Coordinates of C-alpha atoms and ligand atoms in Angstrom, one line a residue:
X242 CA -17.8 -41.7 7.0
X243 CA -17.5 -38.2 7.7
X244 CA -20.6 -36.3 9.2
X245 CA -21.1 -32.3 9.2
X246 CA -23.5 -30.7 10.7
X247 CA -24.1 -26.8 9.8
X248 CA -25.7 -23.4 11.2
X249 CA -26.2 -20.0 9.6
X250 CA -27.0 -16.8 10.3
X251 CA -27.1 -13.3 8.1
X252 CA -28.1 -9.8 9.3
X253 CA -28.1 -6.7 6.9
X254 CA -26.3 -4.6 9.6
X255 CA -26.7 -1.5 10.8
X256 CA -26.2 0.9 8.3
X257 CA -27.0 -0.7 4.8
X258 CA -30.6 -0.9 3.7
X259 CA -30.0 -4.2 2.0
X260 CA -28.6 -7.3 2.1
X261 CA -26.2 -8.6 -0.7
X262 CA -25.0 -11.3 0.8
X263 CA -26.0 -14.7 0.4
X264 CA -25.5 -18.3 1.7
X265 CA -24.9 -21.6 0.5
X266 CA -26.5 -24.7 2.1
X267 CA -26.6 -28.1 0.5
X268 CA -26.5 -30.5 3.1
X269 CA -27.2 -33.9 0.8
X270 CA -23.8 -32.2 -1.0
X271 CA -22.2 -31.1 2.4
X272 CA -21.4 -28.0 0.4
X273 CA -21.7 -24.9 2.1
X274 CA -20.9 -21.3 1.3
X275 CA -21.1 -17.3 1.7
X276 CA -21.1 -14.9 -1.1
X277 CA -20.8 -11.2 -0.8
X278 CA -22.2 -9.4 -3.9
X279 CA -21.7 -5.5 -5.0
X280 CA -23.3 -3.6 -7.2
X281 CA -25.6 -1.1 -7.5
X282 CA -29.5 -1.5 -7.4
X283 CA -30.2 -4.9 -7.3
X284 CA -27.0 -5.7 -8.8
X285 CA -25.0 -7.4 -5.7
X286 CA -28.0 -9.2 -4.2
X287 CA -28.5 -11.1 -8.1
X288 CA -24.7 -11.7 -8.5
X289 CA -24.6 -13.4 -4.8
X290 CA -27.5 -15.4 -5.4
X291 CA -26.3 -16.5 -8.7
X292 CA -22.8 -17.6 -7.3
X293 CA -24.2 -19.9 -4.7
X294 CA -26.8 -21.3 -6.6
X295 CA -25.0 -21.9 -9.4
X296 CA -22.1 -23.2 -7.4
X297 CA -24.6 -25.8 -5.9
X298 CA -25.7 -26.8 -9.0
X299 CA -22.6 -27.4 -10.7
X300 CA -20.4 -28.8 -7.6
X301 CA -22.1 -32.5 -8.2
X302 CA -18.8 -34.6 -8.1
X303 CA -17.2 -34.6 -4.7
X304 CA -13.8 -33.4 -5.6
X305 CA -11.8 -30.1 -5.4
X306 CA -11.7 -29.6 -9.3
X307 CA -15.4 -30.2 -9.1
X308 CA -15.7 -27.4 -7.0
X309 CA -13.8 -25.2 -8.4
X310 CA -15.3 -25.8 -12.0
X311 CA -18.4 -25.0 -10.4
X312 CA -17.1 -21.6 -9.1
X313 CA -15.7 -20.7 -12.7
X314 CA -19.1 -21.6 -14.4
X315 CA -21.0 -19.4 -11.8
X316 CA -18.6 -16.7 -12.4
X317 CA -19.2 -17.0 -16.2
X318 CA -23.0 -16.7 -15.7
X319 CA -22.8 -13.4 -13.5
X320 CA -20.3 -12.1 -15.9
X321 CA -22.8 -12.9 -18.7
X322 CA -25.7 -11.4 -17.0
X323 CA -24.2 -8.3 -16.0
X324 CA -23.3 -8.0 -19.6
X325 CA -26.6 -8.6 -20.8
X326 CA -28.5 -6.1 -18.4
X327 CA -27.5 -2.7 -18.1
X328 CA -29.2 -2.5 -14.5
X329 CA -26.8 -5.2 -13.5
X330 CA -23.7 -4.0 -15.5
X331 CA -20.6 -4.2 -12.7
X332 CA -22.3 -6.6 -10.5
X333 CA -19.8 -8.9 -8.9
X334 CA -19.5 -11.2 -6.1
X335 CA -17.2 -12.6 -3.7
X336 CA -17.4 -16.5 -2.7
X337 CA -16.1 -18.9 -0.3
X338 CA -17.5 -22.4 -0.1
X339 CA -16.6 -25.9 1.6
X340 CA -17.4 -29.3 0.3
X341 CA -16.8 -32.8 1.7
X342 CA -14.9 -34.6 -1.1
X343 CA -13.4 -38.2 -1.7
X344 CA -9.7 -38.6 -1.7
X345 CA -7.6 -42.0 -1.8
X346 CA -7.0 -40.9 2.3
X347 CA -10.7 -41.0 2.7
X348 CA -13.0 -37.7 3.2
X349 CA -11.6 -34.3 2.9
X350 CA -13.1 -30.7 3.1
X351 CA -12.0 -29.0 0.2
X352 CA -12.3 -25.2 0.3
X353 CA -12.5 -22.4 -2.6
X354 CA -12.2 -18.8 -2.3
X355 CA -12.5 -15.9 -4.7
X356 CA -12.2 -12.3 -3.1
X357 CA -12.1 -11.2 0.9
X358 CA -14.9 -13.4 2.3
X359 CA -13.0 -16.1 4.4
X360 CA -12.7 -19.7 5.7
X361 CA -11.5 -20.0 9.0
X362 CA -10.9 -23.5 10.7
X363 CA -11.2 -23.7 14.4
X364 CA -9.0 -27.0 15.3
X365 CA -7.5 -27.7 19.0
X366 CA -8.3 -24.2 20.3
X367 CA -6.4 -22.5 17.5
X368 CA -8.4 -20.4 14.7
X369 CA -6.6 -20.2 11.3
X370 CA -7.5 -18.6 8.3
X371 CA -7.4 -21.0 5.7
X372 CA -8.4 -18.5 2.7
X373 CA -6.5 -15.8 1.6
X374 CA -8.1 -12.2 0.8
X375 CA -8.0 -11.0 -3.0
X376 CA -7.9 -7.5 -1.7
X377 CA -5.6 -4.7 -2.1
X378 CA -4.5 -4.7 1.7
X379 CA -3.7 -8.1 1.7
X380 CA -1.0 -7.8 -1.3
X381 CA 0.2 -4.8 0.7
X382 CA 0.5 -7.2 3.8
X383 CA 2.3 -9.7 1.2
X384 CA 4.6 -7.3 0.3
X385 CA 5.5 -5.9 3.8
X386 CA 4.4 -2.4 3.4
X387 CA 1.5 -3.1 6.0
X388 CA 1.2 -4.8 8.8
X389 CA -2.1 -7.5 9.5
X390 CA -3.0 -4.7 12.4
X391 CA -2.8 -1.7 9.9
X392 CA -4.4 -3.9 7.2
X393 CA -7.5 -4.5 9.5
X394 CA -8.4 -0.8 9.9
X395 CA -7.2 0.4 6.5
X396 CA -9.7 2.6 5.0
X397 CA -9.2 0.6 1.7
X398 CA -9.5 -2.5 3.1
X399 CA -12.4 -3.3 1.1
X400 CA -11.1 -2.9 -2.5
X401 CA -11.0 -6.4 -4.3
X402 CA -8.3 -7.5 -6.6
X403 CA -10.4 -10.6 -7.7
X404 CA -14.3 -11.4 -7.7
X405 CA -16.7 -13.5 -9.4
X406 CA -18.5 -11.6 -12.5
X407 CA -15.9 -9.2 -13.5
X408 CA -14.2 -11.4 -16.3
X409 CA -15.2 -14.4 -18.4
X410 CA -12.8 -16.6 -16.2
X411 CA -11.4 -16.3 -12.6
X412 CA -8.7 -18.3 -10.9
X413 CA -10.1 -20.0 -8.1
X414 CA -8.1 -20.5 -4.8
X415 CA -8.4 -24.1 -3.4
X416 CA -7.4 -26.8 -1.0
X417 CA -8.4 -29.7 0.9
X418 CA -7.8 -30.3 4.7
X419 CA -8.2 -33.6 6.4
X420 CA -11.1 -33.4 8.9
X421 CA -11.0 -34.0 12.5
X422 CA -14.1 -34.7 14.9
X423 CA -14.4 -31.4 16.7
X424 CA -13.3 -29.1 14.0
X425 CA -15.1 -26.2 13.0
X426 CA -15.1 -24.4 9.6
X427 CA -16.3 -20.7 9.8
X428 CA -17.1 -19.0 6.7
X429 CA -18.2 -15.5 6.7
X430 CA -18.4 -12.1 4.7
X431 CA -16.1 -9.3 5.8
X432 CA -19.2 -7.5 7.6
X433 CA -17.9 -10.2 10.4
X434 CA -14.5 -9.9 10.6
X435 CA -14.4 -5.8 10.0
X436 CA -16.2 -5.8 13.3
X437 CA -15.5 -8.9 15.3
X438 CA -11.7 -10.0 16.5
X439 CA -10.5 -13.3 15.5
X440 CA -10.1 -14.0 19.3
X441 CA -14.0 -13.1 19.9
X442 CA -14.9 -15.5 17.1
X443 CA -12.8 -18.2 18.3
X444 CA -14.0 -17.7 21.7
X445 CA -17.8 -18.0 20.6
X446 CA -17.0 -20.9 18.6
X447 CA -15.4 -22.9 21.7
X448 CA -18.1 -21.8 24.1
X449 CA -21.4 -22.6 21.9
X450 CA -21.4 -25.9 20.5
X451 CA -24.5 -25.7 18.7
X452 CA -23.3 -24.2 14.8
X453 CA -26.6 -21.9 14.5
X454 CA -26.5 -20.0 18.0
X455 CA -22.5 -19.8 17.2
X456 CA -23.5 -18.2 13.7
X457 CA -26.3 -16.0 15.4
X458 CA -23.8 -15.2 18.3
X459 CA -21.2 -13.9 15.8
X460 CA -23.9 -11.9 13.8
X461 CA -24.9 -10.3 17.2
X462 CA -21.3 -9.5 18.2
X463 CA -20.9 -7.4 14.6
X464 CA -23.8 -5.6 15.0
X465 CA -22.5 -4.7 18.4
X466 CA -19.3 -3.6 16.9
X467 CA -20.9 -1.4 14.3
X468 CA -22.5 -3.5 11.9
X469 CA -21.4 -1.5 8.9
X470 CA -21.9 -3.9 6.4
X471 CA -23.9 -7.1 5.9
X472 CA -22.8 -9.9 8.0
X473 CA -23.0 -13.6 6.9
X474 CA -21.9 -16.4 8.9
X475 CA -21.8 -20.2 8.2
X476 CA -20.4 -22.4 10.9
X477 CA -19.9 -26.3 9.9
X478 CA -18.9 -28.8 12.4
X479 CA -17.1 -32.2 12.1
X480 CA -19.3 -34.4 14.1
X481 CA -17.9 -37.4 13.1
X482 CA -14.5 -38.1 10.9
X483 CA -15.1 -41.6 10.5
X484 CA -12.6 -42.9 12.9
X485 CA -9.7 -40.9 11.2
X486 CA -9.2 -38.9 14.9
X487 CA -8.7 -42.2 16.6
X488 CA -7.0 -44.1 14.0
X489 CA -4.5 -41.1 14.2
X490 CA -4.4 -41.2 18.2
X491 CA -3.8 -44.8 17.6
X492 CA -1.0 -44.7 15.2
X493 CA 0.5 -41.9 17.4
X494 CA 0.2 -44.3 20.4
X495 CA 2.0 -47.2 18.3
X496 CA 4.8 -44.6 16.9
X497 CA 5.5 -41.7 19.3
X498 CA 7.9 -40.3 16.7
X499 CA 5.0 -39.7 14.0
X500 CA 4.0 -36.1 14.3
X501 CA 0.7 -34.9 13.2
X502 CA 0.2 -31.8 11.8
X503 CA -2.4 -29.3 14.1
X504 CA -4.2 -28.2 11.2
X505 CA -2.8 -30.4 7.8
X506 CA -3.7 -27.7 5.5
X507 CA -2.7 -28.4 1.3
X508 CA -0.9 -25.6 0.1
X509 CA -3.3 -23.4 -2.4
X510 CA -3.3 -24.9 -5.7
X511 CA -3.7 -21.3 -7.3
X512 CA -1.3 -18.7 -6.5
X513 CA -3.0 -15.6 -5.6
X514 CA -1.2 -13.8 -8.8
X515 CA -4.1 -13.9 -11.2
X516 CA -5.3 -10.2 -13.1
X517 CA -6.5 -7.8 -10.9
X518 CA -10.1 -7.4 -10.4
X519 CA -11.3 -3.9 -11.5
X520 CA -13.8 -3.1 -8.7
X521 CA -14.8 -2.7 -5.0
X522 CA -18.1 -3.2 -3.6
X523 CA -17.7 0.2 -1.7
X524 CA -17.2 1.5 -5.2
X525 CA -20.3 0.8 -6.7
X526 CA -23.3 3.0 -6.5
X527 CA -25.2 2.5 -3.7
X528 CA -27.1 4.7 -1.8
X529 CA -26.8 3.7 1.6
X530 CA -23.4 3.4 1.7
X531 CA -22.7 6.5 3.5
X532 CA -19.5 5.2 5.2
X533 CA -17.6 4.9 1.8
X534 CA -14.0 6.2 1.8
X535 CA -13.5 8.8 -1.4
X536 CA -10.6 6.5 -2.1
X537 CA -12.6 3.9 -2.7
X538 CA -12.3 3.7 -6.7
X539 CA -14.2 1.8 -8.6
X540 CA -11.2 1.0 -10.9
X541 CA -8.9 0.0 -8.1
X542 CA -6.9 -2.3 -9.8
X543 CA -6.7 0.3 -12.5
X544 CA -5.4 2.5 -10.1
X545 CA -3.4 0.1 -8.7
X546 CA -1.4 -0.8 -11.9
X547 CA -1.4 2.7 -12.7
X548 CA 0.4 3.4 -9.3
X549 CA 2.9 0.9 -10.4
X550 CA 3.8 2.9 -13.7
X551 CA 3.5 6.0 -11.4
X552 CA 6.3 4.6 -9.5
X553 CA 8.5 4.8 -12.5
X554 CA 7.2 7.8 -13.4
X555 CA 8.2 8.9 -10.0
X556 CA 11.7 7.6 -10.5
X557 CA 12.0 9.0 -13.7
X558 CA 10.7 12.4 -12.4
X559 CA 13.4 12.1 -9.8
X560 CA 16.2 11.4 -11.9
X561 CA 15.0 14.3 -13.8
X562 CA 15.3 16.2 -10.9
X563 CA 18.8 15.2 -10.1
X564 CA 19.7 16.2 -13.6
X565 CA 18.5 19.6 -12.9
X566 CA 20.1 19.8 -9.8
X567 CA 23.1 18.9 -11.2
X568 CA 23.0 21.5 -14.0
X569 CA 21.6 24.0 -11.7
X570 CA 24.9 23.5 -9.5
X571 CA 27.0 23.4 -12.5
X572 CA 25.7 26.8 -13.7
X573 CA 25.9 28.4 -10.3
X574 CA 29.7 27.2 -10.3
X575 CA 30.2 28.7 -13.5
X576 CA 28.7 32.2 -12.8
X577 CA 31.1 31.6 -9.4
X578 CA 34.1 31.0 -11.3
X579 CA 33.8 33.5 -13.9
X580 CA 32.4 36.8 -12.0
X581 CA 34.7 38.9 -10.2
X582 CA 34.3 41.5 -7.7
X583 CA 36.3 44.3 -6.3
X584 CA 36.7 44.1 -2.6
X585 CA 38.7 45.1 0.5
X586 CA 41.5 42.9 1.7
X587 CA 42.6 43.9 5.0
X588 CA 43.3 47.4 4.7
X589 CA 43.8 47.1 0.7
X590 CA 41.6 47.1 -2.3
X591 CA 41.6 43.8 -4.2
X592 CA 39.9 41.9 -6.9
X593 CA 38.4 38.3 -6.5
X594 CA 37.3 35.9 -8.5
X595 CA 34.0 34.8 -7.3
X596 CA 30.8 36.0 -5.7
X597 CA 31.3 38.2 -2.3
X598 CA 30.6 35.8 0.5
X599 CA 30.8 32.6 -1.8
X600 CA 28.2 30.8 -3.4
X601 CA 27.5 27.2 -2.1
X602 CA 31.0 25.6 -1.6
X603 CA 32.3 28.3 -4.3
X604 CA 34.4 30.3 -2.2
X605 CA 35.9 33.4 -3.6
X606 CA 39.4 33.5 -4.5
X607 CA 41.6 36.4 -4.7
X608 CA 43.0 37.4 -8.2
X609 CA 45.0 40.2 -7.2
X610 CA 45.8 42.9 -4.8
X611 CA 45.9 46.5 -5.7
X612 CA 48.4 49.3 -3.9
X613 CA 44.8 51.2 -3.2
X614 CA 44.4 51.4 0.4
X615 CA 41.1 51.6 2.2
X616 CA 42.4 55.4 2.8
X617 CA 42.5 56.2 -0.9
X618 CA 39.2 55.2 -1.7
X619 CA 36.5 57.8 -1.8
X620 CA 34.1 57.6 1.1
X621 CA 31.3 57.4 -0.9
X622 CA 32.6 53.8 -2.4
X623 CA 34.0 52.4 0.5
X624 CA 30.6 50.7 1.5
X625 CA 30.4 49.8 -2.0
X626 CA 33.6 48.0 -2.0
X627 CA 33.3 46.7 1.7
X628 CA 30.1 44.9 0.6
X629 CA 32.0 43.7 -2.7
X630 CA 31.4 45.5 -6.1
X631 CA 30.8 42.7 -8.6
X632 CA 31.6 42.3 -12.4
X633 CA 30.5 39.6 -15.2
X634 CA 33.8 39.5 -16.5
X635 CA 37.7 40.1 -15.3
X636 CA 37.7 43.1 -18.0
X637 CA 35.1 44.8 -16.4
X638 CA 36.3 44.9 -13.0
X639 CA 39.7 45.8 -14.3
X640 CA 38.4 48.9 -15.8
X641 CA 36.6 49.7 -12.6
X642 CA 40.1 49.6 -10.9
X643 CA 41.3 51.6 -13.6
X644 CA 38.6 54.1 -13.1
X645 CA 39.2 54.0 -9.6
X646 CA 42.9 54.8 -9.7
X647 CA 42.1 57.7 -12.0
X648 CA 39.6 59.0 -9.7
X649 CA 41.8 59.1 -6.5
X650 CA 44.9 60.1 -8.7
X651 CA 46.9 56.7 -7.8
X652 CA 49.3 55.6 -10.6
X653 CA 50.6 52.8 -8.3
X654 CA 51.2 49.1 -10.0
X655 CA 49.3 46.4 -8.8
X656 CA 50.8 43.5 -7.5
X657 CA 49.8 40.5 -8.9
X658 CA 49.3 37.3 -6.5
X659 CA 48.6 33.7 -6.7
X660 CA 45.0 32.7 -6.5
X661 CA 44.2 31.9 -3.2
X662 CA 40.9 30.8 -1.7
X663 CA 39.4 33.0 0.9
X664 CA 36.9 31.7 3.4
X665 CA 33.8 33.5 2.4
X666 CA 33.1 33.9 6.5
X667 CA 34.6 34.1 9.8
X668 CA 33.0 32.9 12.7
X669 CA 34.3 34.4 16.1
X670 CA 33.2 33.7 19.6
X671 CA 32.7 36.9 21.4
X672 CA 33.2 37.5 25.1
X673 CA 30.3 36.7 27.0
X674 CA 29.9 33.6 24.8
X675 CA 28.1 35.3 22.0
X676 CA 28.7 34.4 18.4
X677 CA 29.3 37.1 15.5
X678 CA 29.9 35.9 12.1
X679 CA 31.7 38.7 9.4
X680 CA 32.5 38.6 5.9
X681 CA 36.5 38.6 6.0
X682 CA 36.2 40.1 2.2
X683 CA 35.0 43.7 3.6
X684 CA 36.7 43.2 7.0
X685 CA 37.5 46.5 8.3
Ligands
MG251 MG1 -19.2 -7.1 2.8

């Protein structure tokens, strides 16, 4: 027969004015839990209190399914209460619980979780988190977008993706563990693990044999770390496993090839892919919630879903930008290829297609070279042609050349040339290491 003993401690912390956490201790059923309520006024306290009370009432059968069903019934009761009482509207709570249950292999410890309170197991000096947080940062860690260390200090780490009381039905994570003498289960609200490292938790659990003393020490450390939230801890120790550890040792001695898992955890039966919960404990009205981040939105899940849509919108927007950029480049190219300018090619006036100096990678092309020399050009026009006199059409450029010839009394026939791409600029290194860049078109 498996025997458990438990201790607990809770504290309002250093910042909050009320304690919205609740503990579940039903020694007769070997049932223990922690709930962390959320909601303005008394909502959080009411939600967490209902969660532990109804879970305790309904978890009458020593099975994991019975425990899960008890949590689902508690969820429904909180949801209906929130809907019928305006003051309690929007309240919700997390819940973690463990219970000694029966199985064909003997006693097992079943654990359940909704939200981001946690169940840890210390076994063979190693602390393992059994539950998975239903929180935004946990999702980001799972998606590889955050590391665990980043998640631990993320400003949105208290945004939940699942909680009791938010919807008529809730998905409950749960699994069973074979208990061995010396195992210590730690159940806690986020007020503990946000202030106390897992190394510190493990150290306390190893050092203090009494579950109550260990719980109190953990709460003390959380307050010492800042106490920015309510802190609740339940420590449950397996004081007798009914001879399982001894039997396992004997079996191992008989068959050394048999390896027993250090932490024989049954996989979570309910994957964390359930509908998102639309709330955050820090988002709800709470006058003393002075450290709340503005980014903690009461509709965090909505934002998350929205952010997925935004991802598509961003993609569509980027695509539109690409199309616009392509259209702009095409327009520039068209403009560059269909405008003309008159400039100097060496000492001779020439007609070019494109823009003086080029645009983007559209270099001007030499269309033809006239027989008008630089010397022929009136002094007042030389700077203009040196810079490049541009025109919106070939006809306008030709008319300018005709006028120029008329102006200087030249009747020479212009020599036609094949089009040649002209580098927009040339760069030459001057003596002394300086570099000068000059336009080839108006080169003198
Ligand atoms: Mg909390």
